[in-house]
Amino acid sequence: MLLIAASAQAETDEPFAPLELPLTEISSPTGTPSTSYWQQQLSYKIDARVNTDKASLTATAVLNYRNQSPDTLKTLWFELPQQRFAQGSLAREKYQAGASEAGGTTRLRVTDSARQPLKTGWQDTLVAVTLDTPLKPGQQVQLHFAWDLKLVSRSHPLVPRSGYEQINGENRLLAFAQWYPRALRYGPQGWNLRPFVKNAEFSLEMADFSVTIDASPQYLLLGSGDWQSAGQNLPESVFKQYQQVSADTPATLLGPGQPWPVNNQQPWRFKGEQLRDFTFVVARDVIWQARKVTHSQGDILITAAYPDNGRWLWHKYALEAGVFAIDQLSEWLGQPAAKSIHLVNIAGLGMEYPGLKLVGFRGPDADITGPAPQYSRTQKYDVIGGILHEIAHAWMPMTVNTDERAEGFFDEGITSYLAFWLEQRWSENFQSFYGEPARVGAVMTATDYLPPVTFAEEVNSKLDSHYHVPAVALNILRETLLGRAQFDTIVADFFHIWRGRNAGFSDFVRFVNQQSGEQLDWFWRGWFMHRGYVDIELERAQVILPQDWNRDQKLAYLQHYPSAPSLTRIRNGDLGQTYEQRNPGLLDRHSLMDDQTYARLGAKTKAVEQPQLRVTLRNKGSIPMPAPLQLHYADGTVQSYLLSVDLWRQNPEQVEIMLSLAPDKAMSLLHLDPLLQIGDARRVNHRITQPEF
Ligand SMILES: [Zn+2]
């Protein structure tokens, strides 16, 4: 068996052993926040001035930080992930990107409330600020920051999650993300001090924001949170339209080739309560559409902004996909934290932020008023699927906060499943890249596959291990293990209970186990914690006859089963009657049955009322799974079974089960996993057409 424990703690090979999950003081054993739950309280006031030509900004921030933890803090940690573009960063070294464009934060100054400088210490993308007076539990400190930041191109080899896109030599779209000193999350396990290199994303606190930004005239600015200054920033005619955006029809606020009026007033002001982050985009010469989704707790505004080139697929699908996703998911999971969500297309940048989703897929360049251009199936479903995915992130990690750095598979796995759920409701023929059990075997049997719990900087294929496999696992949890109604209720309750708080994967596991009442530790271990795959073999199927049947009853039953063909017997049919048939006096009971039927008369018997099928299943993979079976009869009737995973508890490698057979017809096929629902990697051993006797 191929089992490799991925977590640091000593994990067992025993598939049904109870899982050892970390339980901290903020979580209860039932997967809900504990009565002593705490999280840090933060509020930022940030003022920034953007230089669009230089793709840079200069900013100051005031942070009020209240220590709600039971610990005294001498140091506060912040992350400035764009430092990976700075010379000498770990990312440059690891990915040999030494000669690439430099960017990141420069001239960071930190002072206390009396404006006295505080000591800072860099650790790659992290910076420690040493407080003059240790911050005791319940105390608040005010920090002042000033800094400059330079963006890199969106096509930088280190794969940025922010950056600028040039069109015709101009910086047309600039995504300012990870642009201010973001407080690293302090939790019951301390600080997560692993720097951001490339793949392990962000460990952040929820915070209140008040942000003011000065940008160049002619640029539209879209940001996280509630936009306070639309009336000043937008030209009157556009503002009027903006105010009238409804759920009924999409409104085009800025059209193609529509010159952006130069008299828009600065600054742009935004406010947000309990947002996981604050991000903004400045853009010019974009098409900008908007529509609302009505929700019982307040309408949600969706807008889509995309540049004039390559806009055909965005024009046709972006706003529709956004409206559809918000409508469907808020129905299921409750309202997202953001009241407005902007979709922005910057080529190559795909990343979720509160109220702002960057989606990099664009499709071919073509005029929106012209005929449909040539585009591939993948181009189409990348655009729509990319939007559905980033919108689904509005629930995790934006509404329920998670530690993306430590548990990249948690938010990506849930989000990838939600996206799959949306995709398959959008179209029955949607090209879904993640979430379908039929296709997961190839990924999980690959020699370099690592399980979802693997740290994102160490996983070989993040899309396989953090997106596809967890999404498939959740699909199986819903369709095969819990059923749709129970799964949907449990997931909705989880989002409701953890709304605005920090949840970990362990909380989710405990919550599902407790709410469902099912023993699912084997499932979490097999699909999330260990390297392995599903491979169940239908090894043997044998007919057992009732002990008290006499010879004639047996013979009558066996005659339903065809004997194995014989080429000699078939060809001898051309010769006409055999000698025995021409001389009926020679016939006896042995002449009237073939060797096989004679042998079958000696079939195994048992004290049962009707014939049974003894089925041997072998678990050749490492993950025990329920066994969906279909029993087909020669007359076309079918009986379906779903054997519980408990099957494997006695012997996780091989089991025998008994199925009752109809007494008056032959089985023609026993089919394991006919609907490809358990993610089995090998399907050549899933069918038996001739039982043994
Ligand atoms: Zn994602």
XYZ file of C-alpha atoms and ligand atoms in Angstrom:
694
model
C 0.000 0.000 0.000
C 1.243 3.393 -0.949
C 0.837 5.540 2.108
C 3.053 8.424 2.982
C 2.182 10.622 5.899
C 2.423 14.207 4.757
C 1.792 16.012 7.981
C 4.544 16.544 10.498
C 2.711 14.694 13.211
C 3.010 10.942 13.314
C 0.114 9.813 11.181
C -0.936 6.213 10.995
C -1.216 3.922 7.979
C -4.366 2.465 9.456
C -7.118 3.787 7.181
C -9.860 3.734 9.805
C -7.930 5.035 12.816
C -9.269 8.237 14.385
C -7.659 11.378 12.967
C -5.446 13.420 15.225
C -6.385 17.010 14.426
C -5.017 20.112 16.125
C -7.550 21.742 18.449
C -6.746 25.261 19.614
C -8.460 27.433 22.195
C -10.509 29.269 19.545
C -12.194 26.124 18.216
C -14.621 23.739 19.844
C -14.543 19.964 19.382
C -17.751 20.234 17.361
C -16.108 22.379 14.681
C -17.622 25.700 15.765
C -15.852 28.737 17.259
C -15.231 28.083 20.956
C -16.701 30.258 23.709
C -13.211 31.763 24.160
C -12.876 32.553 20.451
C -10.775 35.649 19.700
C -9.222 37.417 16.756
C -7.184 40.584 16.547
C -9.016 43.877 15.891
C -7.554 46.164 13.281
C -8.465 49.310 11.450
C -6.477 50.983 8.711
C -6.649 54.505 7.413
C -4.622 54.699 4.218
C -3.876 57.604 1.879
C -2.197 56.864 -1.430
C -1.138 58.769 -4.505
C -0.762 56.744 -7.673
C 1.605 57.496 -10.528
C 0.126 55.612 -13.439
C 3.025 56.357 -15.837
C 5.544 54.898 -13.426
C 3.181 52.179 -12.126
C 4.010 53.254 -8.606
C 2.478 54.834 -5.549
C 3.424 56.758 -2.450
C 1.323 56.153 0.641
C 0.868 56.611 4.343
C -1.211 54.518 6.710
C -2.380 54.620 10.283
C -3.100 51.266 11.842
C -4.930 50.777 15.099
C -4.142 47.304 16.362
C -5.949 45.856 19.372
C -4.446 42.751 20.875
C -7.372 40.433 21.602
C -5.116 37.446 22.153
C -4.231 36.146 25.614
C -0.547 36.811 24.823
C 1.676 39.852 25.281
C 3.163 40.856 21.929
C 6.554 42.552 21.694
C 6.656 42.390 17.934
C 4.005 42.790 15.274
C 4.605 41.135 11.921
C 3.535 42.492 8.548
C 3.787 41.125 5.062
C 4.795 42.971 1.916
C 4.660 40.167 -0.622
C 5.822 42.393 -3.471
C 9.264 42.245 -1.843
C 9.726 39.051 -3.795
C 10.320 41.312 -6.802
C 13.056 43.158 -4.901
C 16.703 42.327 -5.588
C 17.993 39.474 -3.454
C 14.584 37.988 -2.607
C 14.088 34.279 -1.943
C 11.786 34.116 -4.955
C 14.409 35.535 -7.312
C 16.919 33.043 -6.008
C 14.651 30.014 -6.078
C 13.249 30.705 -9.544
C 16.452 32.183 -10.990
C 14.714 35.395 -11.943
C 17.701 37.602 -11.182
C 17.545 39.665 -14.343
C 13.801 40.326 -14.252
C 12.141 43.667 -13.542
C 12.547 44.907 -9.981
C 9.629 46.088 -7.895
C 8.254 46.165 -4.392
C 8.295 48.479 -1.430
C 11.007 51.012 -0.771
C 11.552 53.583 1.963
C 9.294 51.919 4.515
C 9.198 53.995 7.688
C 7.273 52.948 10.784
C 6.610 55.269 13.694
C 4.538 55.070 16.841
C 1.653 57.340 17.810
C 4.156 59.990 19.008
C 5.785 59.701 15.578
C 8.928 58.187 17.056
C 10.626 55.684 14.714
C 10.173 52.013 15.539
C 12.714 49.328 14.836
C 11.946 47.137 11.844
C 13.534 43.904 10.720
C 13.041 42.302 7.328
C 12.724 38.618 6.694
C 12.245 38.432 2.921
C 8.584 39.390 2.325
C 7.893 39.799 6.060
C 8.749 42.721 8.272
C 8.797 42.735 12.070
C 7.992 45.944 13.911
C 9.353 45.977 17.459
C 7.116 47.881 19.845
C 8.637 50.181 22.457
C 6.220 48.851 25.026
C 4.992 45.262 24.780
C 1.326 45.099 23.869
C -0.610 43.358 26.623
C -3.849 41.464 26.082
C -6.706 43.921 25.523
C -4.374 46.848 24.742
C -4.301 48.861 21.555
C -1.363 50.386 19.701
C -1.269 52.885 16.871
C 1.354 52.551 14.144
C 2.116 54.993 11.340
C 3.558 53.807 8.061
C 4.939 55.619 5.053
C 6.266 53.887 1.942
C 6.679 53.829 -1.811
C 5.747 50.944 -4.024
C 6.612 50.036 -7.609
C 4.509 47.484 -9.503
C 5.993 45.004 -11.954
C 4.519 43.947 -15.257
C 1.674 41.462 -15.069
C 3.822 39.161 -17.245
C 6.745 39.075 -14.795
C 8.333 35.571 -14.673
C 7.636 35.269 -10.934
C 3.889 35.183 -11.738
C 2.594 38.240 -9.912
C -0.819 38.583 -8.315
C -0.651 42.320 -8.999
C 0.956 44.418 -11.731
C 0.399 46.613 -14.726
C -0.660 45.787 -18.254
C 0.480 47.934 -21.133
C -1.578 48.403 -24.242
C -0.061 50.422 -27.103
C 2.817 51.363 -24.811
C 0.539 52.867 -22.131
C -0.086 51.568 -18.630
C -3.786 50.958 -19.174
C -4.580 48.624 -16.288
C -2.803 48.664 -12.939
C -3.691 46.260 -10.154
C -2.461 47.465 -6.783
C -2.613 44.392 -4.577
C -0.457 43.479 -1.572
C 0.503 47.128 -1.658
C 0.389 48.199 2.002
C 1.952 46.635 5.128
C -0.624 43.964 5.745
C -0.759 42.683 9.308
C 0.082 39.024 9.363
C -2.515 36.962 11.138
C -1.729 36.262 14.775
C -3.590 33.177 15.936
C -3.499 30.624 18.730
C -0.557 28.972 16.990
C 1.354 32.249 16.746
C 2.553 33.920 13.559
C 2.939 31.984 10.348
C 6.413 33.276 9.500
C 6.973 31.478 6.225
C 7.594 34.116 3.567
C 5.523 34.343 0.401
C 7.716 32.945 -2.372
C 5.387 32.066 -5.225
C 2.492 29.771 -4.408
C 1.597 29.872 -0.710
C -0.680 32.867 -0.542
C -1.753 35.012 2.354
C -2.265 34.760 6.089
C -4.272 37.870 6.934
C -6.484 39.468 9.565
C -9.920 40.902 8.925
C -9.802 44.693 9.317
C -11.805 47.877 8.858
C -10.554 50.160 6.109
C -10.832 53.800 5.213
C -8.851 54.419 2.046
C -8.275 57.557 -0.009
C -6.540 57.378 -3.355
C -5.414 60.065 -5.767
C -4.973 58.770 -9.285
C -4.471 60.399 -12.666
C -7.490 61.916 -14.354
C -8.847 59.785 -17.204
C -8.523 56.649 -15.116
C -11.344 54.640 -13.564
C -10.597 53.294 -10.106
C -12.282 50.181 -8.702
C -11.589 49.115 -5.145
C -12.559 46.811 -2.288
C -15.252 48.075 0.056
C -17.956 50.673 -0.351
C -17.225 53.478 -2.738
C -17.911 56.748 -0.927
C -17.110 59.286 -3.607
C -18.738 58.075 -6.825
C -20.599 61.371 -7.172
C -17.315 63.294 -7.329
C -15.252 60.776 -9.222
C -17.655 59.981 -12.016
C -18.810 62.471 -14.632
C -22.405 63.444 -13.969
C -23.902 61.433 -16.811
C -22.049 58.271 -15.800
C -22.890 58.793 -12.123
C -26.571 59.059 -12.996
C -26.420 55.753 -14.828
C -24.407 54.211 -12.011
C -27.095 55.144 -9.508
C -29.773 53.576 -11.674
C -28.086 50.214 -12.102
C -30.725 47.580 -11.390
C -31.220 43.843 -11.391
C -33.283 43.972 -14.565
C -30.870 44.774 -17.353
C -27.127 45.214 -17.635
C -26.008 48.834 -17.888
C -22.988 49.865 -19.921
C -21.468 52.670 -17.857
C -18.471 53.131 -20.119
C -18.711 51.934 -23.705
C -16.113 51.045 -26.267
C -14.099 53.968 -27.510
C -15.922 56.275 -25.132
C -13.426 58.906 -24.046
C -13.124 59.128 -20.279
C -14.023 62.697 -19.304
C -10.957 64.461 -17.928
C -12.738 66.386 -15.212
C -13.220 63.567 -12.725
C -12.372 64.802 -9.268
C -9.844 63.244 -6.954
C -9.537 61.580 -4.527
C -11.378 58.289 -4.587
C -12.644 57.275 -1.178
C -13.557 53.785 0.045
C -14.698 52.324 3.336
C -14.971 48.710 4.332
C -15.819 46.860 7.486
C -14.191 43.576 8.321
C -12.522 43.007 4.974
C -9.732 40.506 4.614
C -7.701 42.884 2.458
C -7.982 46.040 0.404
C -7.055 46.117 -3.271
C -7.716 48.458 -6.143
C -7.358 48.711 -9.889
C -6.830 51.842 -11.936
C -7.715 51.521 -15.594
C -8.349 53.600 -18.658
C -10.071 52.933 -21.963
C -12.052 50.080 -20.524
C -15.579 48.939 -21.137
C -17.436 48.948 -17.841
C -20.749 47.179 -17.336
C -22.861 46.788 -14.222
C -25.884 44.959 -12.900
C -27.343 44.189 -9.505
C -28.321 40.918 -7.872
C -31.247 41.191 -5.487
C -30.800 39.523 -2.134
C -33.007 39.546 0.947
C -30.209 41.153 2.999
C -29.488 43.860 0.422
C -28.601 44.077 -3.259
C -25.151 43.165 -4.513
C -23.609 45.221 -7.305
C -21.613 43.351 -9.942
C -19.467 45.216 -12.444
C -17.141 44.007 -15.171
C -14.279 46.077 -16.600
C -12.166 44.952 -19.519
C -9.967 46.645 -22.047
C -11.027 47.491 -25.562
C -8.926 44.768 -27.121
C -9.824 41.117 -26.764
C -13.122 41.954 -25.228
C -15.544 39.810 -27.195
C -15.798 36.897 -24.744
C -15.860 39.286 -21.783
C -18.564 41.380 -23.373
C -20.703 38.338 -23.995
C -20.122 36.394 -20.772
C -18.413 38.279 -17.925
C -21.289 40.154 -16.344
C -23.702 37.253 -16.918
C -21.292 34.826 -15.235
C -20.811 37.216 -12.302
C -24.539 37.741 -11.794
C -25.238 34.008 -12.101
C -22.531 33.047 -9.585
C -23.512 35.629 -6.981
C -27.190 34.788 -7.345
C -26.704 31.028 -6.971
C -24.101 31.073 -4.218
C -25.781 33.705 -2.072
C -28.934 31.592 -2.235
C -26.973 28.649 -0.840
C -24.329 30.182 1.432
C -25.828 33.532 2.443
C -24.723 36.981 1.408
C -21.008 37.470 0.732
C -19.039 39.961 2.850
C -18.723 42.349 -0.111
C -21.725 44.407 -1.211
C -20.125 45.149 -4.561
C -17.916 42.903 -6.638
C -15.856 44.132 -9.567
C -14.539 41.737 -12.178
C -11.443 43.055 -13.903
C -9.651 41.506 -16.842
C -5.906 42.043 -16.771
C -4.235 39.510 -19.025
C -2.585 36.757 -17.011
C -3.587 37.949 -13.527
C -5.997 35.653 -11.712
C -6.517 36.410 -8.041
C -9.306 36.980 -5.579
C -9.585 40.046 -3.365
C -12.491 41.362 -1.319
C -14.945 42.947 -3.729
C -12.432 42.752 -6.562
C -11.661 39.747 -8.704
C -8.837 39.714 -11.212
C -9.424 37.226 -14.012
C -6.629 36.871 -16.535
C -8.300 34.827 -19.280
C -9.285 36.994 -22.195
C -9.866 35.088 -25.434
C -9.164 36.361 -28.948
C -9.185 40.048 -29.843
C -12.362 41.045 -31.619
C -14.726 43.974 -31.809
C -17.753 43.508 -29.543
C -20.070 44.894 -32.192
C -18.685 42.553 -34.841
C -19.379 38.894 -35.552
C -18.209 36.179 -33.175
C -14.501 35.562 -33.612
C -12.939 32.123 -33.761
C -12.297 30.893 -30.254
C -11.609 27.508 -28.752
C -13.681 25.624 -26.241
C -10.920 26.113 -23.660
C -10.785 29.878 -24.304
C -14.510 30.151 -23.682
C -14.620 28.018 -20.542
C -11.430 29.585 -19.165
C -13.128 32.989 -19.199
C -16.419 31.806 -17.693
C -14.847 29.232 -15.341
C -12.229 31.753 -14.221
C -14.944 34.239 -13.294
C -17.055 31.629 -11.477
C -13.978 30.508 -9.518
C -12.897 33.991 -8.426
C -16.466 34.917 -7.476
C -16.741 31.756 -5.379
C -13.721 33.019 -3.416
C -16.003 35.813 -2.177
C -17.162 33.197 0.368
C -13.779 31.640 1.142
C -11.443 33.217 2.170
C -13.310 36.544 2.037
C -16.400 35.839 4.155
C -14.916 32.987 6.188
C -11.239 33.845 6.614
C -8.712 31.022 6.157
C -4.934 30.874 6.233
C -4.121 30.517 2.544
C -0.423 30.206 3.287
C -0.700 27.290 5.687
C -3.740 25.639 4.094
C -3.800 26.628 0.434
C -5.915 23.573 -0.375
C -8.703 24.643 1.984
C -9.909 27.840 0.294
C -8.895 26.617 -3.181
C -10.520 23.216 -2.680
C -13.829 24.591 -1.409
C -13.767 27.296 -4.075
C -12.941 24.839 -6.862
C -15.847 22.672 -5.773
C -18.207 25.676 -5.646
C -17.008 26.635 -9.132
C -17.665 23.095 -10.400
C -21.131 23.233 -8.823
C -21.765 26.529 -10.644
C -20.284 25.372 -13.947
C -22.493 22.323 -14.154
C -25.542 24.507 -13.522
C -24.446 26.997 -16.137
C -24.251 24.340 -18.842
C -24.607 20.561 -18.952
C -21.650 20.563 -21.344
C -19.377 22.867 -19.378
C -15.695 22.004 -19.708
C -14.913 21.736 -15.985
C -11.224 21.394 -15.219
C -11.655 20.475 -11.556
C -14.165 18.441 -9.593
C -15.147 15.458 -11.774
C -14.279 12.124 -10.062
C -13.922 10.284 -13.376
C -10.740 12.179 -14.198
C -8.943 12.324 -10.873
C -7.261 8.913 -11.027
C -4.624 9.988 -13.531
C -3.605 12.828 -11.227
C -3.497 10.778 -8.012
C -1.505 7.880 -9.479
C 1.190 10.180 -10.898
C 4.565 9.495 -9.302
C 5.028 13.142 -8.320
C 1.530 13.591 -6.855
C 1.440 15.007 -3.318
C -1.671 15.173 -1.120
C -3.670 18.385 -0.605
C -2.234 19.121 2.860
C 1.197 19.685 1.264
C 2.498 23.236 1.738
C 1.820 25.262 -1.411
C 5.479 26.133 -2.006
C 6.363 22.416 -1.980
C 3.561 20.859 -3.974
C 4.478 19.746 -7.502
C 1.212 20.629 -9.172
C -0.796 23.121 -7.181
C -3.738 22.917 -9.559
C -3.939 19.133 -9.116
C -3.252 18.885 -5.385
C -4.943 22.058 -4.133
C -7.762 22.513 -6.643
C -8.732 19.322 -8.428
C -8.308 16.589 -5.793
C -10.065 18.475 -2.937
C -12.849 19.524 -5.323
C -13.362 15.892 -6.347
C -13.309 14.831 -2.692
C -16.038 17.361 -1.867
C -18.018 16.193 -4.872
C -17.817 12.605 -3.538
C -18.739 13.813 -0.058
C -21.873 15.433 -1.478
C -22.998 12.924 -4.098
C -21.910 9.596 -2.574
C -21.239 9.906 1.155
C -23.689 12.428 2.632
C -26.225 13.118 -0.088
C -27.006 16.517 -1.540
C -29.463 17.804 1.054
C -27.289 17.024 4.072
C -24.077 18.283 2.470
C -25.699 21.530 1.340
C -27.107 22.224 4.799
C -23.833 21.452 6.565
C -21.766 23.664 4.245
C -24.262 26.544 4.489
C -24.234 26.251 8.296
C -20.433 26.236 8.344
C -20.307 29.489 6.361
C -22.953 31.003 8.593
C -21.273 30.043 11.887
C -17.753 31.078 10.834
C -18.760 34.248 8.990
C -16.184 37.010 9.662
C -13.938 34.620 11.603
C -10.826 32.529 11.047
C -11.564 28.874 10.330
C -9.122 26.066 9.679
C -9.497 22.827 7.794
C -9.666 20.966 11.127
C -12.754 22.999 12.018
C -14.380 22.006 8.748
C -13.549 18.324 9.305
C -14.920 18.356 12.845
C -18.003 20.289 11.781
C -18.868 17.863 8.965
C -18.204 14.823 11.169
C -20.331 16.161 13.994
C -23.185 17.497 11.893
C -23.479 14.406 9.732
C -22.969 11.929 12.558
C -20.797 9.929 10.161
C -17.392 8.431 10.872
C -15.503 10.148 8.065
C -11.934 10.189 9.349
C -10.952 7.573 6.737
C -12.224 9.965 4.036
C -10.309 13.037 5.218
C -7.184 10.944 5.708
C -7.379 9.223 2.306
C -8.298 12.232 0.209
C -6.558 15.121 1.986
C -3.757 13.931 4.265
C -2.061 11.010 2.550
C -0.576 10.371 -0.809
C -2.608 7.665 -2.486
C -5.462 6.853 -4.800
C -8.576 4.736 -5.183
C -8.342 1.422 -7.007
C -10.956 -1.183 -6.226
C -10.962 -4.381 -8.205
C -13.953 -6.588 -8.828
C -11.938 -9.752 -8.389
C -14.438 -12.580 -8.388
C -18.180 -13.307 -8.519
C -19.420 -16.787 -7.702
C -22.983 -18.171 -7.738
C -24.025 -20.031 -4.577
C -27.154 -22.181 -4.785
C -29.681 -22.930 -2.026
C -28.788 -26.079 -0.111
C -32.293 -27.525 -0.219
C -32.743 -27.270 -4.001
C -33.000 -30.621 -5.668
C -31.223 -31.552 -8.868
C -34.122 -30.514 -11.115
C -34.412 -27.090 -9.476
C -30.675 -26.572 -9.906
C -30.779 -27.706 -13.513
C -33.696 -25.387 -14.288
C -31.799 -22.456 -12.806
C -28.487 -23.284 -14.495
C -30.118 -23.467 -17.896
C -30.490 -19.682 -17.804
C -26.702 -19.414 -18.007
C -25.130 -19.932 -21.408
C -22.222 -22.327 -21.582
C -18.899 -21.250 -22.969
C -18.851 -21.381 -26.765
C -16.991 -24.192 -28.583
C -15.831 -23.663 -32.151
C -16.022 -27.406 -32.836
C -19.604 -27.624 -31.618
C -20.636 -24.580 -33.650
C -19.079 -25.907 -36.869
C -20.443 -29.415 -36.267
C -23.887 -27.827 -36.388
C -23.460 -27.836 -40.180
C -23.200 -31.651 -40.113
C -26.789 -32.063 -38.960
C -27.790 -34.429 -36.152
C -25.168 -36.269 -34.148
C -25.076 -40.076 -34.114
C -26.706 -40.091 -30.707
C -29.519 -37.818 -31.903
C -30.130 -40.062 -34.889
C -30.318 -43.027 -32.459
C -32.445 -41.704 -29.560
C -32.250 -45.044 -27.809
C -28.677 -44.182 -26.874
C -29.658 -40.982 -25.008
C -29.566 -40.762 -21.239
C -29.543 -37.828 -18.751
C -25.827 -37.200 -19.374
C -26.458 -36.757 -23.091
C -28.819 -33.856 -22.351
C -26.361 -31.498 -20.667
C -22.931 -30.234 -21.595
C -19.825 -30.618 -19.465
C -20.154 -27.131 -18.054
C -23.736 -27.525 -16.907
C -22.813 -30.876 -15.389
C -19.946 -29.272 -13.520
C -22.150 -26.395 -12.366
C -24.555 -28.861 -10.792
C -21.824 -29.297 -8.246
C -21.874 -25.579 -7.454
C -21.332 -24.482 -3.853
C -24.495 -24.414 -1.762
C -25.525 -22.666 1.390
C -28.519 -22.619 3.655
C -30.152 -19.719 1.782
C -33.583 -19.273 0.247
C -32.547 -18.065 -3.171
C -29.337 -18.081 -5.210
C -26.595 -15.756 -4.019
C -23.666 -14.067 -5.691
C -20.505 -14.134 -3.603
C -18.505 -11.103 -4.718
C -14.817 -10.565 -3.891
C -13.605 -6.976 -3.915
C -9.933 -6.167 -3.619
C -8.676 -2.743 -2.554
C -5.528 -2.287 -4.615
C -5.265 1.422 -3.885
C -4.816 3.016 -0.488
C -8.151 4.776 0.004
C -11.063 2.602 1.113
C -14.267 3.716 -0.592
C -17.920 2.741 -0.707
C -18.627 0.363 -3.573
C -21.393 1.295 -5.985
C -22.467 -1.894 -7.787
C -24.941 -2.607 -10.542
C -26.258 -6.101 -11.141
C -27.648 -6.612 -14.637
C -29.810 -9.558 -15.670
C -30.118 -11.088 -19.099
C -33.693 -9.789 -19.388
C -32.459 -6.194 -19.088
C -33.458 -5.560 -15.495
C -30.902 -3.848 -13.246
C -30.429 -3.717 -9.501
C -28.230 -1.028 -7.928
C -26.361 -1.141 -4.619
C -24.172 1.302 -2.732
C -22.090 -0.690 -0.263
C -20.929 1.411 2.647
C -17.234 1.959 3.255
C -17.695 -0.052 6.470
C -17.145 -2.970 4.131
C -13.402 -2.482 4.553
C -13.190 -2.033 8.293
C -12.314 -5.667 9.095
C -9.902 -6.183 6.240
C -9.000 -3.025 4.292
C -7.433 -5.065 1.473
C -9.998 -7.683 0.503
C -13.643 -8.395 1.292
C -16.392 -10.783 0.292
C -20.030 -9.772 0.122
C -23.205 -11.646 -0.787
C -25.866 -10.333 -3.160
C -29.175 -12.136 -3.608
C -29.895 -13.231 -7.152
C -33.302 -13.550 -8.787
C -34.150 -17.310 -8.921
C -35.560 -17.259 -12.458
C -32.988 -15.492 -14.623
C -29.279 -15.263 -15.233
C -27.112 -12.303 -14.283
C -25.368 -10.873 -17.311
C -23.085 -8.238 -15.788
C -21.821 -7.128 -12.413
C -20.523 -3.576 -12.762
C -18.473 -1.718 -10.129
C -18.771 2.099 -10.057
C -20.830 2.353 -13.269
C -21.378 6.111 -12.759
C -17.656 6.811 -12.148
C -18.463 8.427 -8.824
C -15.683 7.265 -6.492
C -12.608 8.584 -8.314
C -11.290 5.086 -9.058
C -8.010 5.245 -10.956
C -8.301 1.952 -12.884
C -11.506 0.791 -14.455
C -10.402 -2.258 -16.491
C -11.201 -4.475 -13.480
C -14.731 -3.218 -12.902
C -16.864 -5.681 -14.905
C -17.688 -9.386 -14.595
C -20.024 -10.847 -17.193
C -19.751 -14.578 -16.367
C -19.965 -15.633 -12.751
C -18.180 -18.697 -11.516
C -20.081 -21.619 -10.013
Zn -8.641 30.207 -6.303
